[in-house]
Amino acid sequence: MHTDFTGTGAVGAVDAGRRPVPVAFSLLGPFRCWAGGQEVDLGAPQQRALLATLLLHDGVVTTVESLIDALWGTTPPRSGVTVIRTYISRLRQVIGDASPSGQIRIDSMAGGYAVRVPPQSVDVVCFRRLTLEAGAAMRRDDAAGAARSLREALALRHGLPLTGLPGPYVQGQRARLQQLISDAEVSLVEAEFRLGRYQEVLPDLRALLVEHPLRERLHELFMAALYRLGRQADALTHYQVMRQRFVEELGIEPGARLRDLHRQILLGGPNQGSAEPARMPGRRSVARRRSVSAPYGGRTRQRR
């Protein structure tokens, strides 16, 4: 499946059967909607945030009270219920114009609302599907297939998720989406590593380590890639610098896997970059990463 959620390429999106998707929603960047290759005006920021909230619940009914909390948190206006109903009415008009066939609609039920939308029309849903496909490929030892799915997933991002939307709910989901993107980036590096593309993954690993300097898995992959390229001394130097940072900033030694890898590299000899150590960084299935509930959760700064 090829999907264009930016509106800059083919019309909207195309599903697996190569049929045009009438409406496409983009959340992995500024929140935007496309219909027939044209951007749809979704209204004021809070109205847009309401629609994004419903989309992130993936068809699950969201009560009016939950929507008020999502938009205003602990300081809702007295007219919150009326405002929500006004936003829903306006969004129904906009969506009805964009999807006259009724394929996309907002339903009222059980004291709340739910958006009915084809899964291929929402970039977050497509992203999640592709990462699950990558996890299945890794379990089949198909690193090339996993890499293809992950590259397609990461091509859907186009900035900070949910840019321009207000509200505490969106703020939390922005962090979740950033984490999903970050996990996919690491998974892609792991797939490329398993394909033996050690030189190619080094720049990506350096960039990821700048953002996540305390993420041990990245240090494992970086040291292992250096070692496989015959750069034993560089791998050992990186370990010493990393260990010093862990001790100074966290007050702890690196984990057992890193210490074990360090010992293997020490014993490997200066010219054994192509050798297979007893336990180089092992595979880690994409599907075993942290799952995210109905609101899908990219790249976020690693906190101490």
PDB file of C-alpha atoms in Angstrom:
ATOM      1  CA  MET A   1       0.000   0.000   0.000  1.00  0.00           C
ATOM      2  CA  HIS A   2       1.230   3.468  -0.829  1.00  0.00           C
ATOM      3  CA  THR A   3      -0.211   6.358   1.112  1.00  0.00           C
ATOM      4  CA  ASP A   4       0.265  10.075   0.667  1.00  0.00           C
ATOM      5  CA  PHE A   5      -1.119  11.989   3.641  1.00  0.00           C
ATOM      6  CA  THR A   6       0.539  15.280   2.781  1.00  0.00           C
ATOM      7  CA  GLY A   7      -1.573  16.237  -0.178  1.00  0.00           C
ATOM      8  CA  THR A   8       1.570  17.012  -2.156  1.00  0.00           C
ATOM      9  CA  GLY A   9       1.576  13.846  -4.191  1.00  0.00           C
ATOM     10  CA  ALA A  10      -1.164  11.594  -5.429  1.00  0.00           C
ATOM     11  CA  VAL A  11      -4.758  12.283  -4.515  1.00  0.00           C
ATOM     12  CA  GLY A  12      -5.288  11.633  -0.816  1.00  0.00           C
ATOM     13  CA  ALA A  13      -4.481   8.004  -0.171  1.00  0.00           C
ATOM     14  CA  VAL A  14      -4.630   4.704  -2.014  1.00  0.00           C
ATOM     15  CA  ASP A  15      -5.591   1.422  -0.361  1.00  0.00           C
ATOM     16  CA  ALA A  16      -4.171  -2.025  -0.999  1.00  0.00           C
ATOM     17  CA  GLY A  17      -6.450  -2.453  -4.000  1.00  0.00           C
ATOM     18  CA  ARG A  18      -5.120   0.772  -5.521  1.00  0.00           C
ATOM     19  CA  ARG A  19      -8.512   2.461  -5.121  1.00  0.00           C
ATOM     20  CA  PRO A  20      -8.512   6.127  -4.146  1.00  0.00           C
ATOM     21  CA  VAL A  21      -9.383   6.827  -0.516  1.00  0.00           C
ATOM     22  CA  PRO A  22     -11.809   9.770  -0.536  1.00  0.00           C
ATOM     23  CA  VAL A  23     -10.604  11.412   2.680  1.00  0.00           C
ATOM     24  CA  ALA A  24      -7.241  11.173   4.454  1.00  0.00           C
ATOM     25  CA  PHE A  25      -6.395  12.390   7.961  1.00  0.00           C
ATOM     26  CA  SER A  26      -2.821  13.237   8.869  1.00  0.00           C
ATOM     27  CA  LEU A  27      -1.858  13.293  12.562  1.00  0.00           C
ATOM     28  CA  LEU A  28       1.870  12.460  12.398  1.00  0.00           C
ATOM     29  CA  GLY A  29       2.672  16.132  11.954  1.00  0.00           C
ATOM     30  CA  PRO A  30       0.358  19.146  11.706  1.00  0.00           C
ATOM     31  CA  PHE A  31      -3.212  17.824  11.919  1.00  0.00           C
ATOM     32  CA  ARG A  32      -4.675  18.080   8.428  1.00  0.00           C
ATOM     33  CA  CYS A  33      -7.421  16.551   6.329  1.00  0.00           C
ATOM     34  CA  TRP A  34      -7.372  15.942   2.570  1.00  0.00           C
ATOM     35  CA  ALA A  35     -10.229  15.176   0.209  1.00  0.00           C
ATOM     36  CA  GLY A  36      -9.686  14.723  -3.500  1.00  0.00           C
ATOM     37  CA  GLY A  37      -6.174  16.147  -3.197  1.00  0.00           C
ATOM     38  CA  GLN A  38      -7.458  19.365  -1.612  1.00  0.00           C
ATOM     39  CA  GLU A  39      -6.988  20.327   2.022  1.00  0.00           C
ATOM     40  CA  VAL A  40     -10.174  20.531   4.073  1.00  0.00           C
ATOM     41  CA  ASP A  41     -10.695  23.405   6.521  1.00  0.00           C
ATOM     42  CA  LEU A  42     -11.456  21.738   9.852  1.00  0.00           C
ATOM     43  CA  GLY A  43     -12.159  24.965  11.709  1.00  0.00           C
ATOM     44  CA  ALA A  44     -10.733  26.513  14.866  1.00  0.00           C
ATOM     45  CA  PRO A  45      -7.937  24.778  16.856  1.00  0.00           C
ATOM     46  CA  GLN A  46     -10.227  23.430  19.590  1.00  0.00           C
ATOM     47  CA  GLN A  47     -12.662  22.070  17.031  1.00  0.00           C
ATOM     48  CA  ARG A  48      -9.767  20.379  15.267  1.00  0.00           C
ATOM     49  CA  ALA A  49      -8.528  18.996  18.594  1.00  0.00           C
ATOM     50  CA  LEU A  50     -11.975  17.495  19.182  1.00  0.00           C
ATOM     51  CA  LEU A  51     -11.881  15.668  15.850  1.00  0.00           C
ATOM     52  CA  ALA A  52      -8.311  14.483  16.477  1.00  0.00           C
ATOM     53  CA  THR A  53      -9.395  13.124  19.861  1.00  0.00           C
ATOM     54  CA  LEU A  54     -12.199  11.129  18.262  1.00  0.00           C
ATOM     55  CA  LEU A  55      -9.861   9.801  15.555  1.00  0.00           C
ATOM     56  CA  LEU A  56      -7.286   8.707  18.127  1.00  0.00           C
ATOM     57  CA  HIS A  57      -9.958   6.683  19.911  1.00  0.00           C
ATOM     58  CA  ASP A  58     -10.223   4.571  16.762  1.00  0.00           C
ATOM     59  CA  GLY A  59     -13.990   4.224  16.604  1.00  0.00           C
ATOM     60  CA  VAL A  60     -14.493   3.801  20.366  1.00  0.00           C
ATOM     61  CA  VAL A  61     -17.273   6.013  21.749  1.00  0.00           C
ATOM     62  CA  THR A  62     -15.959   9.022  23.691  1.00  0.00           C
ATOM     63  CA  THR A  63     -18.342  10.564  26.207  1.00  0.00           C
ATOM     64  CA  VAL A  64     -19.068  14.271  26.272  1.00  0.00           C
ATOM     65  CA  GLU A  65     -17.459  14.470  29.713  1.00  0.00           C
ATOM     66  CA  SER A  66     -14.274  12.882  28.363  1.00  0.00           C
ATOM     67  CA  LEU A  67     -14.218  15.301  25.458  1.00  0.00           C
ATOM     68  CA  ILE A  68     -14.579  18.255  27.843  1.00  0.00           C
ATOM     69  CA  ASP A  69     -11.650  16.911  29.896  1.00  0.00           C
ATOM     70  CA  ALA A  70      -9.636  16.402  26.698  1.00  0.00           C
ATOM     71  CA  LEU A  71     -10.090  20.009  25.573  1.00  0.00           C
ATOM     72  CA  TRP A  72      -9.993  21.926  28.872  1.00  0.00           C
ATOM     73  CA  GLY A  73      -8.690  19.606  31.561  1.00  0.00           C
ATOM     74  CA  THR A  74      -9.530  20.759  35.076  1.00  0.00           C
ATOM     75  CA  THR A  75     -10.785  24.217  34.020  1.00  0.00           C
ATOM     76  CA  PRO A  76     -13.714  23.619  31.657  1.00  0.00           C
ATOM     77  CA  PRO A  77     -16.123  26.445  30.810  1.00  0.00           C
ATOM     78  CA  ARG A  78     -19.676  26.289  32.109  1.00  0.00           C
ATOM     79  CA  SER A  79     -20.867  26.060  28.529  1.00  0.00           C
ATOM     80  CA  GLY A  80     -18.601  23.085  27.776  1.00  0.00           C
ATOM     81  CA  VAL A  81     -21.414  20.731  26.780  1.00  0.00           C
ATOM     82  CA  THR A  82     -22.912  23.317  24.443  1.00  0.00           C
ATOM     83  CA  VAL A  83     -19.527  24.052  22.886  1.00  0.00           C
ATOM     84  CA  ILE A  84     -18.900  20.338  22.266  1.00  0.00           C
ATOM     85  CA  ARG A  85     -22.267  19.983  20.553  1.00  0.00           C
ATOM     86  CA  THR A  86     -21.562  23.038  18.419  1.00  0.00           C
ATOM     87  CA  TYR A  87     -18.192  21.648  17.357  1.00  0.00           C
ATOM     88  CA  ILE A  88     -19.747  18.279  16.485  1.00  0.00           C
ATOM     89  CA  SER A  89     -22.418  19.967  14.377  1.00  0.00           C
ATOM     90  CA  ARG A  90     -19.815  21.962  12.453  1.00  0.00           C
ATOM     91  CA  LEU A  91     -17.557  18.956  11.957  1.00  0.00           C
ATOM     92  CA  ARG A  92     -20.445  16.888  10.625  1.00  0.00           C
ATOM     93  CA  GLN A  93     -21.059  19.557   8.032  1.00  0.00           C
ATOM     94  CA  VAL A  94     -17.391  19.675   7.037  1.00  0.00           C
ATOM     95  CA  ILE A  95     -17.030  15.890   6.905  1.00  0.00           C
ATOM     96  CA  GLY A  96     -20.324  15.531   5.063  1.00  0.00           C
ATOM     97  CA  ASP A  97     -19.072  17.889   2.375  1.00  0.00           C
ATOM     98  CA  ALA A  98     -15.734  16.029   2.159  1.00  0.00           C
ATOM     99  CA  SER A  99     -17.330  12.575   2.162  1.00  0.00           C
ATOM    100  CA  PRO A 100     -20.819  12.858   0.660  1.00  0.00           C
ATOM    101  CA  SER A 101     -21.080   9.066   0.391  1.00  0.00           C
ATOM    102  CA  GLY A 102     -21.189   8.838   4.179  1.00  0.00           C
ATOM    103  CA  GLN A 103     -18.116   6.614   4.329  1.00  0.00           C
ATOM    104  CA  ILE A 104     -16.785   8.953   7.020  1.00  0.00           C
ATOM    105  CA  ARG A 105     -19.179  10.234   9.647  1.00  0.00           C
ATOM    106  CA  ILE A 106     -19.565  11.150  13.309  1.00  0.00           C
ATOM    107  CA  ASP A 107     -22.107   8.990  15.139  1.00  0.00           C
ATOM    108  CA  SER A 108     -23.911   9.884  18.376  1.00  0.00           C
ATOM    109  CA  MET A 109     -24.297   6.974  20.771  1.00  0.00           C
ATOM    110  CA  ALA A 110     -24.190   6.089  24.470  1.00  0.00           C
ATOM    111  CA  GLY A 111     -23.880   9.675  25.641  1.00  0.00           C
ATOM    112  CA  GLY A 112     -20.921  10.397  23.391  1.00  0.00           C
ATOM    113  CA  TYR A 113     -19.544  10.389  19.869  1.00  0.00           C
ATOM    114  CA  ALA A 114     -17.418   8.194  17.608  1.00  0.00           C
ATOM    115  CA  VAL A 115     -15.868   8.768  14.190  1.00  0.00           C
ATOM    116  CA  ARG A 116     -16.469   6.065  11.614  1.00  0.00           C
ATOM    117  CA  VAL A 117     -13.626   6.139   9.116  1.00  0.00           C
ATOM    118  CA  PRO A 118     -11.836   3.543   6.933  1.00  0.00           C
ATOM    119  CA  PRO A 119      -8.569   2.562   8.663  1.00  0.00           C
ATOM    120  CA  GLN A 120      -6.514   3.324   5.564  1.00  0.00           C
ATOM    121  CA  SER A 121      -7.654   6.948   5.800  1.00  0.00           C
ATOM    122  CA  VAL A 122      -5.791   7.685   9.047  1.00  0.00           C
ATOM    123  CA  ASP A 123      -1.991   7.830   8.997  1.00  0.00           C
ATOM    124  CA  VAL A 124      -1.636   6.731  12.645  1.00  0.00           C
ATOM    125  CA  VAL A 125      -3.613   3.551  11.918  1.00  0.00           C
ATOM    126  CA  CYS A 126      -1.469   2.861   8.858  1.00  0.00           C
ATOM    127  CA  PHE A 127       1.680   3.494  10.922  1.00  0.00           C
ATOM    128  CA  ARG A 128       0.585   1.016  13.570  1.00  0.00           C
ATOM    129  CA  ARG A 129      -0.286  -1.632  10.969  1.00  0.00           C
ATOM    130  CA  LEU A 130       3.097  -1.292   9.281  1.00  0.00           C
ATOM    131  CA  THR A 131       5.012  -1.614  12.546  1.00  0.00           C
ATOM    132  CA  LEU A 132       3.021  -4.733  13.419  1.00  0.00           C
ATOM    133  CA  GLU A 133       3.887  -6.147   9.989  1.00  0.00           C
ATOM    134  CA  ALA A 134       7.530  -5.375  10.699  1.00  0.00           C
ATOM    135  CA  GLY A 135       7.329  -7.238  14.006  1.00  0.00           C
ATOM    136  CA  ALA A 136       5.865 -10.277  12.272  1.00  0.00           C
ATOM    137  CA  ALA A 137       8.627 -10.127   9.662  1.00  0.00           C
ATOM    138  CA  MET A 138      11.311 -10.011  12.350  1.00  0.00           C
ATOM    139  CA  ARG A 139       9.810 -13.083  14.014  1.00  0.00           C
ATOM    140  CA  ARG A 140      10.114 -14.846  10.642  1.00  0.00           C
ATOM    141  CA  ASP A 141      13.761 -13.749  10.437  1.00  0.00           C
ATOM    142  CA  ASP A 142      12.790 -11.563   7.494  1.00  0.00           C
ATOM    143  CA  ALA A 143      14.849  -8.486   8.366  1.00  0.00           C
ATOM    144  CA  ALA A 144      14.564  -7.137   4.815  1.00  0.00           C
ATOM    145  CA  GLY A 145      10.766  -7.258   4.966  1.00  0.00           C
ATOM    146  CA  ALA A 146      10.778  -5.623   8.395  1.00  0.00           C
ATOM    147  CA  ALA A 147      13.014  -2.835   7.117  1.00  0.00           C
ATOM    148  CA  ARG A 148      10.706  -2.192   4.170  1.00  0.00           C
ATOM    149  CA  SER A 149       7.639  -1.929   6.404  1.00  0.00           C
ATOM    150  CA  LEU A 150       9.420   0.341   8.869  1.00  0.00           C
ATOM    151  CA  ARG A 151      10.702   2.649   6.150  1.00  0.00           C
ATOM    152  CA  GLU A 152       7.156   2.939   4.794  1.00  0.00           C
ATOM    153  CA  ALA A 153       5.838   3.667   8.281  1.00  0.00           C
ATOM    154  CA  LEU A 154       8.433   6.334   8.987  1.00  0.00           C
ATOM    155  CA  ALA A 155       7.727   7.981   5.641  1.00  0.00           C
ATOM    156  CA  LEU A 156       4.298   8.923   7.050  1.00  0.00           C
ATOM    157  CA  ARG A 157       5.771  11.342   9.600  1.00  0.00           C
ATOM    158  CA  HIS A 158       6.110  14.945   8.557  1.00  0.00           C
ATOM    159  CA  GLY A 159       6.821  16.922  11.681  1.00  0.00           C
ATOM    160  CA  LEU A 160       5.837  17.030  15.329  1.00  0.00           C
ATOM    161  CA  PRO A 161       2.657  14.941  15.758  1.00  0.00           C
ATOM    162  CA  LEU A 162      -0.568  16.895  16.250  1.00  0.00           C
ATOM    163  CA  THR A 163       1.157  20.227  15.745  1.00  0.00           C
ATOM    164  CA  GLY A 164      -1.067  23.224  16.414  1.00  0.00           C
ATOM    165  CA  LEU A 165      -3.692  21.461  18.525  1.00  0.00           C
ATOM    166  CA  PRO A 166      -4.455  22.543  22.127  1.00  0.00           C
ATOM    167  CA  GLY A 167      -5.615  20.603  25.169  1.00  0.00           C
ATOM    168  CA  PRO A 168      -4.163  18.202  27.762  1.00  0.00           C
ATOM    169  CA  TYR A 169      -5.303  15.087  25.920  1.00  0.00           C
ATOM    170  CA  VAL A 170      -3.532  16.071  22.716  1.00  0.00           C
ATOM    171  CA  GLN A 171      -0.406  16.926  24.666  1.00  0.00           C
ATOM    172  CA  GLY A 172      -0.288  13.425  26.121  1.00  0.00           C
ATOM    173  CA  GLN A 173      -0.978  11.770  22.792  1.00  0.00           C
ATOM    174  CA  ARG A 174       1.712  13.854  21.114  1.00  0.00           C
ATOM    175  CA  ALA A 175       4.256  12.276  23.461  1.00  0.00           C
ATOM    176  CA  ARG A 176       2.860   8.808  22.739  1.00  0.00           C
ATOM    177  CA  LEU A 177       3.076   9.296  18.996  1.00  0.00           C
ATOM    178  CA  GLN A 178       6.612  10.603  19.311  1.00  0.00           C
ATOM    179  CA  GLN A 179       7.511   7.468  21.255  1.00  0.00           C
ATOM    180  CA  LEU A 180       6.026   5.238  18.567  1.00  0.00           C
ATOM    181  CA  ILE A 181       8.121   6.994  15.952  1.00  0.00           C
ATOM    182  CA  SER A 182      11.242   6.713  18.093  1.00  0.00           C
ATOM    183  CA  ASP A 183      10.660   2.987  18.632  1.00  0.00           C
ATOM    184  CA  ALA A 184      10.192   2.482  14.894  1.00  0.00           C
ATOM    185  CA  GLU A 185      13.470   4.283  14.202  1.00  0.00           C
ATOM    186  CA  VAL A 186      15.324   1.986  16.581  1.00  0.00           C
ATOM    187  CA  SER A 187      13.594  -1.056  15.097  1.00  0.00           C
ATOM    188  CA  LEU A 188      14.682  -0.001  11.614  1.00  0.00           C
ATOM    189  CA  VAL A 189      18.281   0.300  12.759  1.00  0.00           C
ATOM    190  CA  GLU A 190      18.058  -3.180  14.288  1.00  0.00           C
ATOM    191  CA  ALA A 191      16.663  -4.621  11.059  1.00  0.00           C
ATOM    192  CA  GLU A 192      19.411  -2.962   9.024  1.00  0.00           C
ATOM    193  CA  PHE A 193      21.987  -4.274  11.495  1.00  0.00           C
ATOM    194  CA  ARG A 194      20.709  -7.819  11.051  1.00  0.00           C
ATOM    195  CA  LEU A 195      21.118  -7.350   7.304  1.00  0.00           C
ATOM    196  CA  GLY A 196      24.804  -6.600   7.853  1.00  0.00           C
ATOM    197  CA  ARG A 197      24.577  -2.920   6.909  1.00  0.00           C
ATOM    198  CA  TYR A 198      26.894  -1.841   9.703  1.00  0.00           C
ATOM    199  CA  GLN A 199      28.391   1.158   7.932  1.00  0.00           C
ATOM    200  CA  GLU A 200      24.978   2.408   6.870  1.00  0.00           C
ATOM    201  CA  VAL A 201      23.493   2.337  10.388  1.00  0.00           C
ATOM    202  CA  LEU A 202      26.287   4.291  12.080  1.00  0.00           C
ATOM    203  CA  PRO A 203      24.998   7.785  11.104  1.00  0.00           C
ATOM    204  CA  ASP A 204      21.478   6.890  12.215  1.00  0.00           C
ATOM    205  CA  LEU A 205      22.769   5.519  15.501  1.00  0.00           C
ATOM    206  CA  ARG A 206      24.815   8.658  16.133  1.00  0.00           C
ATOM    207  CA  ALA A 207      21.749  10.815  15.560  1.00  0.00           C
ATOM    208  CA  LEU A 208      19.598   8.648  17.832  1.00  0.00           C
ATOM    209  CA  LEU A 209      22.235   8.703  20.568  1.00  0.00           C
ATOM    210  CA  VAL A 210      22.205  12.493  20.551  1.00  0.00           C
ATOM    211  CA  GLU A 211      18.497  12.376  21.363  1.00  0.00           C
ATOM    212  CA  HIS A 212      18.611   9.360  23.663  1.00  0.00           C
ATOM    213  CA  PRO A 213      22.089   9.323  25.255  1.00  0.00           C
ATOM    214  CA  LEU A 214      21.035   6.976  28.060  1.00  0.00           C
ATOM    215  CA  ARG A 215      19.265   4.341  25.935  1.00  0.00           C
ATOM    216  CA  GLU A 216      21.424   1.250  26.359  1.00  0.00           C
ATOM    217  CA  ARG A 217      20.114  -0.613  23.317  1.00  0.00           C
ATOM    218  CA  LEU A 218      21.427   2.123  21.048  1.00  0.00           C
ATOM    219  CA  HIS A 219      24.866   1.913  22.653  1.00  0.00           C
ATOM    220  CA  GLU A 220      24.853  -1.862  22.137  1.00  0.00           C
ATOM    221  CA  LEU A 221      24.097  -1.525  18.450  1.00  0.00           C
ATOM    222  CA  PHE A 222      26.632   1.270  17.973  1.00  0.00           C
ATOM    223  CA  MET A 223      29.454  -0.672  19.641  1.00  0.00           C
ATOM    224  CA  ALA A 224      28.543  -3.871  17.785  1.00  0.00           C
ATOM    225  CA  ALA A 225      28.494  -2.071  14.429  1.00  0.00           C
ATOM    226  CA  LEU A 226      31.906  -0.564  15.094  1.00  0.00           C
ATOM    227  CA  TYR A 227      33.253  -3.977  16.077  1.00  0.00           C
ATOM    228  CA  ARG A 228      31.851  -5.669  12.980  1.00  0.00           C
ATOM    229  CA  LEU A 229      33.596  -3.016  10.873  1.00  0.00           C
ATOM    230  CA  GLY A 230      36.922  -3.901  12.451  1.00  0.00           C
ATOM    231  CA  ARG A 231      36.964  -0.811  14.696  1.00  0.00           C
ATOM    232  CA  GLN A 232      37.549  -2.576  17.990  1.00  0.00           C
ATOM    233  CA  ALA A 233      39.419   0.334  19.558  1.00  0.00           C
ATOM    234  CA  ASP A 234      36.620   2.774  18.681  1.00  0.00           C
ATOM    235  CA  ALA A 235      34.031   0.420  20.184  1.00  0.00           C
ATOM    236  CA  LEU A 236      36.006   0.136  23.421  1.00  0.00           C
ATOM    237  CA  THR A 237      36.512   3.904  23.589  1.00  0.00           C
ATOM    238  CA  HIS A 238      32.801   4.470  23.110  1.00  0.00           C
ATOM    239  CA  TYR A 239      32.082   2.101  25.998  1.00  0.00           C
ATOM    240  CA  GLN A 240      34.412   3.992  28.335  1.00  0.00           C
ATOM    241  CA  VAL A 241      32.859   7.362  27.452  1.00  0.00           C
ATOM    242  CA  MET A 242      29.356   5.952  27.793  1.00  0.00           C
ATOM    243  CA  ARG A 243      30.166   4.244  31.109  1.00  0.00           C
ATOM    244  CA  GLN A 244      31.552   7.471  32.553  1.00  0.00           C
ATOM    245  CA  ARG A 245      28.389   9.305  31.590  1.00  0.00           C
ATOM    246  CA  PHE A 246      26.180   6.659  33.162  1.00  0.00           C
ATOM    247  CA  VAL A 247      28.147   6.784  36.401  1.00  0.00           C
ATOM    248  CA  GLU A 248      28.228  10.578  36.561  1.00  0.00           C
ATOM    249  CA  GLU A 249      24.612  11.250  35.534  1.00  0.00           C
ATOM    250  CA  LEU A 250      22.781   8.197  36.872  1.00  0.00           C
ATOM    251  CA  GLY A 251      25.133   6.896  39.539  1.00  0.00           C
ATOM    252  CA  ILE A 252      24.992   3.380  38.060  1.00  0.00           C
ATOM    253  CA  GLU A 253      27.101   1.098  35.899  1.00  0.00           C
ATOM    254  CA  PRO A 254      25.889   0.101  32.408  1.00  0.00           C
ATOM    255  CA  GLY A 255      23.555  -2.884  32.290  1.00  0.00           C
ATOM    256  CA  ALA A 256      24.602  -6.526  32.082  1.00  0.00           C
ATOM    257  CA  ARG A 257      24.148  -6.757  28.300  1.00  0.00           C
ATOM    258  CA  LEU A 258      26.455  -3.814  27.681  1.00  0.00           C
ATOM    259  CA  ARG A 259      29.063  -5.115  30.105  1.00  0.00           C
ATOM    260  CA  ASP A 260      28.909  -8.539  28.462  1.00  0.00           C
ATOM    261  CA  LEU A 261      29.300  -7.005  25.004  1.00  0.00           C
ATOM    262  CA  HIS A 262      32.268  -4.989  26.265  1.00  0.00           C
ATOM    263  CA  ARG A 263      33.970  -8.179  27.484  1.00  0.00           C
ATOM    264  CA  GLN A 264      33.357  -9.924  24.167  1.00  0.00           C
ATOM    265  CA  ILE A 265      34.899  -7.051  22.241  1.00  0.00           C
ATOM    266  CA  LEU A 266      37.889  -7.024  24.583  1.00  0.00           C
ATOM    267  CA  LEU A 267      38.443 -10.730  23.886  1.00  0.00           C
ATOM    268  CA  GLY A 268      37.798 -10.415  20.166  1.00  0.00           C
ATOM    269  CA  GLY A 269      41.200  -9.093  19.211  1.00  0.00           C
ATOM    270  CA  PRO A 270      42.005  -6.010  17.120  1.00  0.00           C
ATOM    271  CA  ASN A 271      41.404  -7.677  13.735  1.00  0.00           C
ATOM    272  CA  GLN A 272      38.229  -9.624  14.436  1.00  0.00           C
ATOM    273  CA  GLY A 273      35.682  -7.117  13.177  1.00  0.00           C
ATOM    274  CA  SER A 274      34.030  -9.704  10.953  1.00  0.00           C
ATOM    275  CA  ALA A 275      33.888 -12.373  13.650  1.00  0.00           C
ATOM    276  CA  GLU A 276      30.633 -13.400  15.279  1.00  0.00           C
ATOM    277  CA  PRO A 277      30.898 -12.893  19.047  1.00  0.00           C
ATOM    278  CA  ALA A 278      29.122 -15.351  21.295  1.00  0.00           C
ATOM    279  CA  ARG A 279      26.364 -12.854  22.108  1.00  0.00           C
ATOM    280  CA  MET A 280      26.306  -9.772  19.979  1.00  0.00           C
ATOM    281  CA  PRO A 281      23.164  -7.642  20.379  1.00  0.00           C
ATOM    282  CA  GLY A 282      20.266 -10.015  19.852  1.00  0.00           C
ATOM    283  CA  ARG A 283      17.053  -9.463  17.982  1.00  0.00           C
ATOM    284  CA  ARG A 284      14.211  -7.669  19.632  1.00  0.00           C
ATOM    285  CA  SER A 285      10.809  -7.975  18.020  1.00  0.00           C
ATOM    286  CA  VAL A 286       9.084  -4.755  17.067  1.00  0.00           C
ATOM    287  CA  ALA A 287       5.836  -6.288  18.300  1.00  0.00           C
ATOM    288  CA  ARG A 288       7.302  -6.658  21.811  1.00  0.00           C
ATOM    289  CA  ARG A 289       7.783  -2.941  22.179  1.00  0.00           C
ATOM    290  CA  ARG A 290       5.560  -0.929  24.419  1.00  0.00           C
ATOM    291  CA  SER A 291       2.021  -1.141  23.106  1.00  0.00           C
ATOM    292  CA  VAL A 292      -0.259   1.879  23.115  1.00  0.00           C
ATOM    293  CA  SER A 293      -3.957   1.780  23.806  1.00  0.00           C
ATOM    294  CA  ALA A 294      -6.670   3.408  21.741  1.00  0.00           C
ATOM    295  CA  PRO A 295      -4.790   6.709  21.663  1.00  0.00           C
ATOM    296  CA  TYR A 296      -1.685   5.723  19.781  1.00  0.00           C
ATOM    297  CA  GLY A 297       1.404   6.889  21.106  1.00  0.00           C
ATOM    298  CA  GLY A 298       7.785   9.200  18.456  1.00  0.00           C
ATOM    299  CA  ARG A 299      10.561  10.675  19.146  1.00  0.00           C
ATOM    300  CA  THR A 300      10.881  12.272  22.607  1.00  0.00           C
ATOM    301  CA  ARG A 301      13.811  13.465  24.586  1.00  0.00           C
ATOM    302  CA  GLN A 302      15.270  10.854  26.917  1.00  0.00           C
ATOM    303  CA  ARG A 303      14.853  12.116  30.471  1.00  0.00           C
ATOM    304  CA  ARG A 304      17.269  11.382  33.188  1.00  0.00           C
TER     305      ARG A 304
END
